[in-house]
CSV table of C-alpha atoms in Angstrom, one decimal:
chain,number,residue,atom,x,y,z
A,1,UNK,CA,-36.9,32.8,-13.5
A,2,UNK,CA,-38.1,33.4,-9.9
A,3,UNK,CA,-40.6,36.2,-9.2
A,4,UNK,CA,-42.0,37.3,-5.9
A,5,UNK,CA,-45.4,39.0,-5.6
A,6,UNK,CA,-45.8,40.8,-2.2
A,7,UNK,CA,-49.4,40.9,-1.3
A,8,UNK,CA,-52.1,38.3,-2.2
A,9,UNK,CA,-55.2,40.4,-3.1
A,10,UNK,CA,-56.7,41.1,-6.5
A,11,UNK,CA,-53.7,43.1,-7.8
A,12,UNK,CA,-51.4,40.1,-7.1
A,13,UNK,CA,-53.8,37.6,-8.6
A,14,UNK,CA,-54.3,39.6,-11.7
A,15,UNK,CA,-50.6,40.1,-12.2
A,16,UNK,CA,-49.9,36.4,-11.6
A,17,UNK,CA,-52.6,35.6,-14.2
A,18,UNK,CA,-50.9,37.8,-16.8
A,19,UNK,CA,-47.4,36.3,-16.0
A,20,UNK,CA,-48.7,32.7,-16.3
A,21,UNK,CA,-50.6,33.4,-19.5
A,22,UNK,CA,-47.6,35.1,-21.2
A,23,UNK,CA,-45.1,32.5,-20.0
A,24,UNK,CA,-47.3,29.6,-21.2
A,25,UNK,CA,-46.9,31.0,-24.7
A,26,UNK,CA,-43.2,31.1,-24.4
A,27,UNK,CA,-40.6,28.5,-23.4
A,28,UNK,CA,-42.7,26.3,-21.1
A,29,UNK,CA,-39.6,24.2,-20.3
A,30,UNK,CA,-37.9,27.2,-18.6
A,31,UNK,CA,-37.7,27.1,-14.8
A,32,UNK,CA,-40.4,29.5,-13.9
A,33,UNK,CA,-41.7,30.2,-10.3
A,34,UNK,CA,-44.1,32.8,-8.9
A,35,UNK,CA,-44.3,33.0,-5.1
A,36,UNK,CA,-47.1,35.1,-3.7
A,37,UNK,CA,-46.5,36.3,-0.1
A,38,UNK,CA,-49.5,37.1,2.0
A,39,UNK,CA,-50.2,36.0,5.6
A,40,UNK,CA,-54.0,35.9,5.0
A,41,UNK,CA,-55.8,32.8,3.9
A,42,UNK,CA,-57.8,34.4,1.0
A,43,UNK,CA,-57.3,36.4,-2.2
A,44,UNK,CA,-59.6,39.2,-1.1
A,45,UNK,CA,-57.2,42.0,-0.3
A,46,UNK,CA,-58.9,45.2,0.7
A,47,UNK,CA,-61.1,45.5,-2.4
A,48,UNK,CA,-62.9,42.2,-1.7
A,49,UNK,CA,-62.7,42.2,2.0
A,50,UNK,CA,-66.3,43.0,2.4
A,51,UNK,CA,-67.5,39.4,1.8
A,52,UNK,CA,-71.1,40.7,1.5
A,53,UNK,CA,-73.6,40.0,-1.3
A,54,UNK,CA,-75.0,43.5,-0.8
A,55,UNK,CA,-71.8,45.5,-1.3
A,56,UNK,CA,-71.5,46.3,-5.0
A,57,UNK,CA,-68.5,46.9,-7.3
A,58,UNK,CA,-68.5,50.6,-8.1
A,59,UNK,CA,-67.7,50.0,-11.8
A,60,UNK,CA,-70.1,48.3,-14.2
A,61,UNK,CA,-69.6,44.8,-15.4
A,62,UNK,CA,-68.1,45.9,-18.7
A,63,UNK,CA,-65.4,48.0,-16.9
A,64,UNK,CA,-64.5,45.1,-14.6
A,65,UNK,CA,-61.9,42.7,-16.2
A,66,UNK,CA,-58.5,41.2,-15.6
A,67,UNK,CA,-57.5,41.1,-19.3
A,68,UNK,CA,-57.6,44.5,-21.2
A,69,UNK,CA,-57.6,42.5,-24.4
A,70,UNK,CA,-60.8,40.7,-23.4
A,71,UNK,CA,-63.0,43.3,-21.6
A,72,UNK,CA,-66.1,41.2,-22.0
A,73,UNK,CA,-64.7,38.3,-19.9
A,74,UNK,CA,-66.5,39.1,-16.7
A,75,UNK,CA,-69.8,39.7,-18.5
A,76,UNK,CA,-69.4,36.4,-20.3
A,77,UNK,CA,-68.6,34.6,-17.0
A,78,UNK,CA,-71.7,36.0,-15.3
A,79,UNK,CA,-74.0,35.1,-18.1
A,80,UNK,CA,-72.5,31.9,-19.5
A,81,UNK,CA,-71.1,30.2,-16.4
A,82,UNK,CA,-73.4,31.6,-13.6
A,83,UNK,CA,-76.5,32.2,-15.7
A,84,UNK,CA,-77.0,35.6,-14.1
A,85,UNK,CA,-78.7,37.4,-17.0
A,86,UNK,CA,-76.9,40.7,-16.5
A,87,UNK,CA,-76.0,43.5,-18.9
A,88,UNK,CA,-72.6,45.2,-19.4
A,89,UNK,CA,-74.0,48.4,-17.8
A,90,UNK,CA,-75.1,46.6,-14.6
A,91,UNK,CA,-73.5,46.8,-11.2
A,92,UNK,CA,-73.0,43.5,-9.4
A,93,UNK,CA,-71.8,42.2,-6.0
A,94,UNK,CA,-68.1,42.1,-5.3
A,95,UNK,CA,-68.5,38.5,-4.4
A,96,UNK,CA,-69.1,37.7,-8.1
A,97,UNK,CA,-65.7,39.2,-8.9
A,98,UNK,CA,-64.1,37.1,-6.2
A,99,UNK,CA,-65.7,34.0,-7.7
A,100,UNK,CA,-64.5,35.2,-11.1
A,101,UNK,CA,-60.9,35.3,-9.9
A,102,UNK,CA,-61.1,31.8,-8.7
A,103,UNK,CA,-62.6,30.7,-12.1
A,104,UNK,CA,-59.8,32.5,-13.9
A,105,UNK,CA,-57.2,30.7,-11.8
A,106,UNK,CA,-58.7,27.3,-12.7
A,107,UNK,CA,-58.7,28.1,-16.4
A,108,UNK,CA,-55.3,29.8,-16.7
A,109,UNK,CA,-52.6,27.6,-18.3
A,110,UNK,CA,-50.0,26.3,-15.7
A,111,UNK,CA,-51.2,28.5,-12.9
A,112,UNK,CA,-51.1,25.7,-10.4
A,113,UNK,CA,-47.6,24.7,-11.7
A,114,UNK,CA,-46.1,28.1,-11.6
A,115,UNK,CA,-47.7,29.8,-8.6
A,116,UNK,CA,-47.1,29.1,-4.9
A,117,UNK,CA,-48.9,30.8,-2.1
A,118,UNK,CA,-46.6,31.5,0.9
A,119,UNK,CA,-48.6,32.5,4.0
A,120,UNK,CA,-45.9,34.7,5.5
A,121,UNK,CA,-45.3,38.4,6.0
A,122,UNK,CA,-42.4,39.9,4.1
A,123,UNK,CA,-40.1,41.8,6.4
A,124,UNK,CA,-37.5,43.2,4.0
A,125,UNK,CA,-36.4,43.2,0.4
A,126,UNK,CA,-32.8,43.9,-0.4
A,127,UNK,CA,-30.8,44.1,-3.6
A,128,UNK,CA,-28.4,41.1,-3.9
A,129,UNK,CA,-25.6,43.4,-5.1
A,130,UNK,CA,-25.1,46.9,-6.5
A,131,UNK,CA,-25.7,45.5,-10.0
A,132,UNK,CA,-29.4,46.2,-10.9
A,133,UNK,CA,-29.9,42.9,-12.8
A,134,UNK,CA,-28.8,40.6,-9.9
A,135,UNK,CA,-32.2,40.5,-8.3
A,136,UNK,CA,-33.3,40.6,-4.6
A,137,UNK,CA,-33.2,38.9,-1.3
A,138,UNK,CA,-36.6,38.6,0.3
A,139,UNK,CA,-36.8,37.9,4.0
A,140,UNK,CA,-39.6,36.7,6.2
A,141,UNK,CA,-39.6,35.5,9.8
A,142,UNK,CA,-38.9,31.9,8.7
A,143,UNK,CA,-36.8,32.1,5.5
A,144,UNK,CA,-34.7,34.2,3.1
A,145,UNK,CA,-35.2,33.6,-0.6
A,146,UNK,CA,-33.5,35.1,-3.8
A,147,UNK,CA,-35.6,36.3,-6.6
A,148,UNK,CA,-34.9,37.7,-10.1
A,149,UNK,CA,-37.8,40.2,-9.8
A,150,UNK,CA,-40.2,41.5,-7.1
A,151,UNK,CA,-43.7,42.9,-7.7
A,152,UNK,CA,-45.3,45.0,-5.0
A,153,UNK,CA,-49.0,44.3,-4.8
A,154,UNK,CA,-49.4,45.0,-1.1
A,155,UNK,CA,-52.2,47.6,-1.4
A,156,UNK,CA,-53.0,50.2,1.3
A,157,UNK,CA,-53.9,49.9,4.9
A,158,UNK,CA,-57.1,51.3,6.2
A,159,UNK,CA,-56.8,54.7,8.0
A,160,UNK,CA,-56.7,54.6,11.7
A,161,UNK,CA,-58.7,56.9,14.0
A,162,UNK,CA,-57.2,57.9,17.4
A,163,UNK,CA,-59.2,56.0,20.0
A,164,UNK,CA,-58.7,58.8,22.6
A,165,UNK,CA,-61.1,61.1,20.7
A,166,UNK,CA,-64.1,58.9,21.3
A,167,UNK,CA,-65.6,57.1,24.2
A,168,UNK,CA,-66.9,54.1,22.2
A,169,UNK,CA,-65.0,51.3,20.5
A,170,UNK,CA,-64.0,51.8,16.9
A,171,UNK,CA,-64.5,48.9,14.4
A,172,UNK,CA,-63.9,48.2,10.7
A,173,UNK,CA,-66.8,47.6,8.4
A,174,UNK,CA,-65.0,44.7,6.8
A,175,UNK,CA,-65.7,41.9,6.6
A,176,UNK,CA,-69.4,42.9,6.6
A,177,UNK,CA,-70.3,40.2,9.1
A,178,UNK,CA,-68.9,42.6,11.7
A,179,UNK,CA,-72.0,44.7,11.1
A,180,UNK,CA,-74.5,41.9,11.6
A,181,UNK,CA,-74.4,42.4,15.4
A,182,UNK,CA,-76.3,45.7,15.2
A,183,UNK,CA,-80.1,45.9,15.2
A,184,UNK,CA,-81.3,49.0,17.1
A,185,UNK,CA,-78.2,50.7,18.5
A,186,UNK,CA,-77.0,54.2,18.0
A,187,UNK,CA,-74.0,54.2,15.6
A,188,UNK,CA,-71.5,56.7,14.3
A,189,UNK,CA,-70.1,56.2,10.8
A,190,UNK,CA,-66.9,58.2,10.1
A,191,UNK,CA,-66.4,59.0,6.4
A,192,UNK,CA,-68.7,59.8,3.5
A,193,UNK,CA,-67.1,57.9,0.6
A,194,UNK,CA,-67.9,54.5,-0.8
A,195,UNK,CA,-67.0,52.7,2.4
A,196,UNK,CA,-69.7,54.5,4.2
A,197,UNK,CA,-72.1,53.6,1.4
A,198,UNK,CA,-71.1,49.9,2.0
A,199,UNK,CA,-72.0,50.3,5.6
A,200,UNK,CA,-75.4,51.9,5.0
A,201,UNK,CA,-76.4,49.4,2.4
A,202,UNK,CA,-75.5,46.5,4.5
A,203,UNK,CA,-77.4,47.9,7.5
A,204,UNK,CA,-80.4,48.5,5.3
A,205,UNK,CA,-80.4,44.9,4.0
A,206,UNK,CA,-80.1,43.6,7.6
A,207,UNK,CA,-83.1,45.6,8.6
A,208,UNK,CA,-81.3,47.9,11.1
A,209,UNK,CA,-83.7,50.0,13.1
A,210,UNK,CA,-81.5,52.1,15.4
A,211,UNK,CA,-80.0,55.6,14.8
A,212,UNK,CA,-77.1,56.6,12.6
A,213,UNK,CA,-74.8,59.7,12.7
A,214,UNK,CA,-72.3,60.5,10.0
A,215,UNK,CA,-69.1,62.5,10.7
A,216,UNK,CA,-67.6,63.7,7.5
A,217,UNK,CA,-65.5,66.7,6.1
A,218,UNK,CA,-67.7,67.2,3.1
A,219,UNK,CA,-71.2,66.7,4.6
A,220,UNK,CA,-72.3,65.1,1.4
A,221,UNK,CA,-72.6,61.5,0.1
A,222,UNK,CA,-71.5,60.5,-3.4
A,223,UNK,CA,-74.1,61.2,-6.1
A,224,UNK,CA,-76.2,58.5,-7.8
A,225,UNK,CA,-75.7,56.9,-11.2
A,226,UNK,CA,-77.5,54.2,-13.3
A,227,UNK,CA,-74.4,53.1,-15.2
A,228,UNK,CA,-71.0,53.9,-16.6
A,229,UNK,CA,-71.4,53.9,-20.4
A,230,UNK,CA,-68.8,51.9,-22.3
A,231,UNK,CA,-68.6,54.2,-25.3
A,232,UNK,CA,-67.1,57.6,-25.4
A,233,UNK,CA,-69.2,60.5,-26.7
A,234,UNK,CA,-67.8,62.2,-29.8
A,235,UNK,CA,-69.9,65.4,-29.1
A,236,UNK,CA,-68.1,65.8,-25.7
A,237,UNK,CA,-64.7,65.3,-27.4
A,238,UNK,CA,-65.5,68.3,-29.7
A,239,UNK,CA,-66.3,70.5,-26.7
A,240,UNK,CA,-63.1,69.4,-25.0
A,241,UNK,CA,-61.0,70.1,-28.0
A,242,UNK,CA,-62.6,73.5,-28.5
A,243,UNK,CA,-61.9,74.5,-24.8
A,244,UNK,CA,-58.4,73.1,-24.9
A,245,UNK,CA,-57.3,75.3,-27.8
A,246,UNK,CA,-54.4,77.5,-26.6
A,247,UNK,CA,-54.1,75.8,-23.2
A,248,UNK,CA,-50.6,75.1,-21.9
A,249,UNK,CA,-50.6,74.9,-18.1
A,250,UNK,CA,-52.3,72.2,-16.1
A,251,UNK,CA,-54.5,74.8,-14.5
A,252,UNK,CA,-55.8,75.8,-18.0
A,253,UNK,CA,-56.4,72.1,-19.0
A,254,UNK,CA,-58.3,71.3,-15.8
A,255,UNK,CA,-60.5,74.4,-16.2
A,256,UNK,CA,-61.0,73.6,-19.8
A,257,UNK,CA,-62.3,70.1,-18.8
A,258,UNK,CA,-64.7,71.7,-16.4
A,259,UNK,CA,-65.9,74.2,-19.1
A,260,UNK,CA,-66.4,71.3,-21.5
A,261,UNK,CA,-68.5,69.4,-19.0
A,262,UNK,CA,-70.7,72.5,-18.5
A,263,UNK,CA,-71.0,73.1,-22.2
A,264,UNK,CA,-72.1,69.5,-22.8
A,265,UNK,CA,-74.6,69.7,-20.0
A,266,UNK,CA,-76.1,73.0,-21.3
A,267,UNK,CA,-76.3,71.6,-24.8
A,268,UNK,CA,-78.4,68.8,-23.4
A,269,UNK,CA,-80.7,71.2,-21.6
A,270,UNK,CA,-79.0,70.8,-18.2
A,271,UNK,CA,-76.4,72.6,-16.1
A,272,UNK,CA,-73.5,71.8,-13.8
A,273,UNK,CA,-75.3,73.8,-11.2
A,274,UNK,CA,-77.9,71.0,-10.9
A,275,UNK,CA,-75.2,68.7,-9.6
A,276,UNK,CA,-73.4,71.3,-7.4
A,277,UNK,CA,-76.6,72.0,-5.5
A,278,UNK,CA,-76.3,70.8,-1.9
A,279,UNK,CA,-79.4,70.2,0.2
A,280,UNK,CA,-79.7,70.9,3.9
A,281,UNK,CA,-80.0,67.3,5.0
A,282,UNK,CA,-78.5,63.9,4.0
A,283,UNK,CA,-81.8,62.4,3.0
A,284,UNK,CA,-82.9,65.5,1.1
A,285,UNK,CA,-79.6,65.5,-0.9
A,286,UNK,CA,-79.8,61.7,-1.6
A,287,UNK,CA,-83.5,62.0,-2.7
A,288,UNK,CA,-82.5,65.0,-4.9
A,289,UNK,CA,-79.7,63.0,-6.5
A,290,UNK,CA,-81.8,59.9,-6.8
A,291,UNK,CA,-84.7,61.8,-8.5
A,292,UNK,CA,-82.2,63.4,-11.0
A,293,UNK,CA,-80.9,60.0,-11.9
A,294,UNK,CA,-84.3,58.3,-12.2
A,295,UNK,CA,-85.6,61.2,-14.4
A,296,UNK,CA,-82.7,60.9,-16.8
A,297,UNK,CA,-81.4,64.4,-15.9
A,298,UNK,CA,-78.0,63.1,-14.9
A,299,UNK,CA,-76.4,64.3,-18.2
A,300,UNK,CA,-72.9,63.8,-16.8
A,301,UNK,CA,-73.5,60.0,-16.7
A,302,UNK,CA,-73.1,59.9,-20.4
A,303,UNK,CA,-69.6,61.3,-20.3
A,304,UNK,CA,-68.2,59.7,-17.1
A,305,UNK,CA,-65.8,57.6,-19.2
A,306,UNK,CA,-64.7,60.7,-21.3
A,307,UNK,CA,-64.0,62.7,-18.1
A,308,UNK,CA,-62.0,59.9,-16.6
A,309,UNK,CA,-60.0,59.4,-19.7
A,310,UNK,CA,-59.3,63.1,-20.0
A,311,UNK,CA,-58.1,63.2,-16.3
A,312,UNK,CA,-55.9,60.2,-16.8
A,313,UNK,CA,-54.3,61.9,-19.8
A,314,UNK,CA,-53.8,65.2,-18.0
A,315,UNK,CA,-52.6,63.7,-14.7
A,316,UNK,CA,-49.0,62.8,-15.5
A,317,UNK,CA,-48.2,66.3,-16.7
A,318,UNK,CA,-49.8,68.1,-13.7
A,319,UNK,CA,-47.5,69.7,-11.1
A,320,UNK,CA,-48.1,69.1,-7.5
A,321,UNK,CA,-49.6,72.5,-7.1
A,322,UNK,CA,-52.0,71.9,-10.0
A,323,UNK,CA,-53.0,68.5,-8.4
A,324,UNK,CA,-53.6,70.3,-5.1
A,325,UNK,CA,-55.8,72.8,-7.0
A,326,UNK,CA,-57.8,70.0,-8.5
A,327,UNK,CA,-58.3,68.3,-5.1
A,328,UNK,CA,-59.4,71.5,-3.4
A,329,UNK,CA,-61.4,73.3,-6.1
A,330,UNK,CA,-62.7,70.7,-8.5
A,331,UNK,CA,-62.7,67.2,-6.9
A,332,UNK,CA,-65.2,68.1,-4.0
A,333,UNK,CA,-68.0,68.3,-6.6
A,334,UNK,CA,-66.6,66.3,-9.5
A,335,UNK,CA,-65.5,63.5,-7.3
A,336,UNK,CA,-69.1,63.1,-6.1
A,337,UNK,CA,-70.1,62.5,-9.7
A,338,UNK,CA,-67.2,60.2,-10.8
A,339,UNK,CA,-67.5,58.1,-7.6
A,340,UNK,CA,-71.2,58.1,-7.6
A,341,UNK,CA,-73.0,55.2,-6.0
A,342,UNK,CA,-75.0,52.7,-8.1
A,343,UNK,CA,-78.8,53.4,-8.1
A,344,UNK,CA,-79.5,50.1,-6.3
A,345,UNK,CA,-77.3,51.3,-3.4
A,346,UNK,CA,-79.1,54.6,-3.2
A,347,UNK,CA,-82.4,52.8,-3.2
A,348,UNK,CA,-81.3,50.7,-0.2
A,349,UNK,CA,-80.2,53.7,1.7
A,350,UNK,CA,-83.4,55.6,1.1
A,351,UNK,CA,-85.4,52.6,2.4
A,352,UNK,CA,-83.2,52.6,5.5
A,353,UNK,CA,-83.8,56.4,5.9
A,354,UNK,CA,-87.6,55.7,6.0
A,355,UNK,CA,-87.2,53.8,9.3
A,356,UNK,CA,-83.9,55.2,10.7
A,357,UNK,CA,-82.9,58.7,11.5
A,358,UNK,CA,-79.6,59.4,9.6
A,359,UNK,CA,-77.9,62.8,9.9
A,360,UNK,CA,-74.5,64.5,9.5
A,361,UNK,CA,-73.0,65.6,12.8
A,362,UNK,CA,-70.1,67.9,13.8
A,363,UNK,CA,-66.9,66.6,15.3
A,364,UNK,CA,-67.8,68.3,18.6
A,365,UNK,CA,-71.1,66.6,18.8
A,366,UNK,CA,-69.7,63.2,17.8
A,367,UNK,CA,-67.0,63.3,20.5
A,368,UNK,CA,-69.6,64.2,23.2
A,369,UNK,CA,-72.1,61.5,22.2
A,370,UNK,CA,-72.0,57.9,23.4
A,371,UNK,CA,-72.4,55.4,20.6
A,372,UNK,CA,-72.7,51.6,20.7
A,373,UNK,CA,-70.0,51.5,18.1
A,374,UNK,CA,-68.0,53.8,15.9
A,375,UNK,CA,-67.5,52.4,12.3
A,376,UNK,CA,-64.3,53.5,10.6
A,377,UNK,CA,-65.4,54.1,7.0
A,378,UNK,CA,-62.6,56.7,6.3
A,379,UNK,CA,-61.1,54.5,3.5
A,380,UNK,CA,-57.5,53.7,2.7
A,381,UNK,CA,-54.4,55.4,4.0
A,382,UNK,CA,-51.5,56.7,2.0
A,383,UNK,CA,-49.1,53.9,1.0
A,384,UNK,CA,-46.3,56.1,2.2
A,385,UNK,CA,-47.4,55.4,5.8
A,386,UNK,CA,-46.4,51.7,5.4
A,387,UNK,CA,-43.3,50.9,7.4
A,388,UNK,CA,-42.4,48.2,4.9
A,389,UNK,CA,-42.6,50.6,1.9
A,390,UNK,CA,-40.7,53.3,3.9
A,391,UNK,CA,-37.8,50.8,4.4
A,392,UNK,CA,-37.7,50.2,0.6
A,393,UNK,CA,-37.7,54.0,0.0
A,394,UNK,CA,-34.8,54.4,2.5
A,395,UNK,CA,-32.8,51.8,0.6
A,396,UNK,CA,-33.4,53.6,-2.7
A,397,UNK,CA,-35.7,50.9,-4.2
A,398,UNK,CA,-38.7,53.2,-4.7
A,399,UNK,CA,-39.9,56.7,-4.0
A,400,UNK,CA,-43.3,58.3,-3.2
A,401,UNK,CA,-45.3,60.7,-5.2
A,402,UNK,CA,-47.2,63.8,-4.0
A,403,UNK,CA,-50.2,61.7,-3.1
A,404,UNK,CA,-48.2,59.3,-1.0
A,405,UNK,CA,-48.3,56.5,-3.6
A,406,UNK,CA,-45.4,54.6,-5.1
A,407,UNK,CA,-43.9,56.3,-8.2
A,408,UNK,CA,-43.8,54.0,-11.2
A,409,UNK,CA,-42.8,54.1,-14.9
A,410,UNK,CA,-46.1,54.4,-16.8
A,411,UNK,CA,-44.7,52.2,-19.6
A,412,UNK,CA,-43.3,49.4,-17.5
A,413,UNK,CA,-44.6,49.5,-14.0
A,414,UNK,CA,-41.1,49.7,-12.6
A,415,UNK,CA,-40.3,51.7,-9.5
A,416,UNK,CA,-36.8,52.5,-10.7
A,417,UNK,CA,-35.7,52.5,-14.4
A,418,UNK,CA,-32.9,49.9,-14.0
A,419,UNK,CA,-34.5,47.7,-11.3
A,420,UNK,CA,-36.7,44.7,-11.7
A,421,UNK,CA,-38.9,45.9,-8.9
A,422,UNK,CA,-42.4,46.6,-10.0
A,423,UNK,CA,-45.6,48.0,-8.4
A,424,UNK,CA,-49.2,47.3,-9.2
A,425,UNK,CA,-52.6,48.2,-7.7
A,426,UNK,CA,-53.7,50.6,-5.0
A,427,UNK,CA,-50.2,51.4,-3.9
A,428,UNK,CA,-49.7,53.3,-7.1
A,429,UNK,CA,-52.1,55.9,-5.7
A,430,UNK,CA,-51.7,59.3,-7.5
A,431,UNK,CA,-49.9,57.9,-10.6
A,432,UNK,CA,-53.2,58.3,-12.5
A,433,UNK,CA,-56.6,59.5,-11.5
A,434,UNK,CA,-58.0,56.0,-11.4
A,435,UNK,CA,-54.9,54.2,-10.2
A,436,UNK,CA,-56.8,52.0,-7.7
A,437,UNK,CA,-59.5,50.7,-10.1
A,438,UNK,CA,-59.6,47.1,-11.3
A,439,UNK,CA,-59.3,48.0,-14.9
A,440,UNK,CA,-56.2,50.2,-14.2
A,441,UNK,CA,-54.7,47.4,-12.2
A,442,UNK,CA,-55.3,45.1,-15.1
A,443,UNK,CA,-53.6,47.5,-17.5
A,444,UNK,CA,-50.6,47.8,-15.2
A,445,UNK,CA,-50.3,44.0,-14.7
A,446,UNK,CA,-50.3,43.6,-18.5
A,447,UNK,CA,-47.4,46.1,-18.9
A,448,UNK,CA,-45.4,44.4,-16.1
A,449,UNK,CA,-45.7,41.0,-17.6
A,450,UNK,CA,-44.7,42.3,-21.1
A,451,UNK,CA,-41.7,44.1,-19.6
A,452,UNK,CA,-40.6,41.3,-17.3
A,453,UNK,CA,-41.0,38.4,-19.7
A,454,UNK,CA,-39.4,40.2,-22.7
A,455,UNK,CA,-36.0,40.2,-20.8
């Protein structure tokens, strides 16, 4: 069997690990080839592109794994191989996960035998014939190869910002070495999500002493958390079940989830209003969130996992209008909590703010101000903007969901029921609430390997 993986980042590596592991327990004499196509010379993809010891994974160690059947593997690697002395609830540098992938490759049976890295861009993927089982022709600038199956792991591109809106040069924050040139300049960061947190943390660790403006739609950074608890909370499950009684529509289920969160917070002597309370300045808001976290008033931290599981369960049944309702009415405040920055990151940003003026600015002011550089921290674009994926959609090999992600079968990872074309990682945006996370990628990779190698 010949399998092509398009993209060479973490999603492709995790998928290849699952395929090799499963194949090694089957007929090892079978002709089995995995070709990974990616023009880059690393396995970093967008997730690990930072290449900075200061930029942390946003999930705890115990929620970072490549094998869903062995969720302690990353924790064991850190402590037993690297002697790091970390706990499951800790946040660590993304560089550790990159090293872990290299370690997994070295320990996975027959990986070096089965897997070949081809440093070329894929230009097109075509069905060999109208018969769905006949496989695909994959074309690059240098060659055309036939494959029994293709797996799309090509991730998402970073959003682009029209350069004619600003007078200064626009740069990417990744790799982080791009930021090392700045010491006392005036900078504009566009975006307020986790990419902007990456930038602020790296500037703090590099002792930046200039000025920073932030241009965002929300005028709020993510909240602050100590950990993502591994265990679900039975008490919250009771609240959720009570509020879900009699619900039928997606609107009702989403509102029941919000009511359950509020009921749980009130039971613990808190309130959702504590976490929907916006302060007038960036540093005031960050200090407020930081103090809530340090004083153990972040009651929602205990139920992060429960909320995410509930959203992932609800998500496939929501209509597009119900998802729009979630994004406009609920996610602006709930997303701040679920995508909260680690406490160590908040601490670094607060130390930066002691020496550097940091403020939110309007679009009008940003376009009228001269900056030494503008840092594009707006995050990843929709997969549907990819010309390559658009060509596959035009040929009927895949379709896009309401969020611009690739539609997949939740049981198999296939893009179409009868085709052996699969999709894994960030390009499955919108297929679940956490479709871009490492653990969801690992779950998808496992399903793909089970489906593909049970043929």
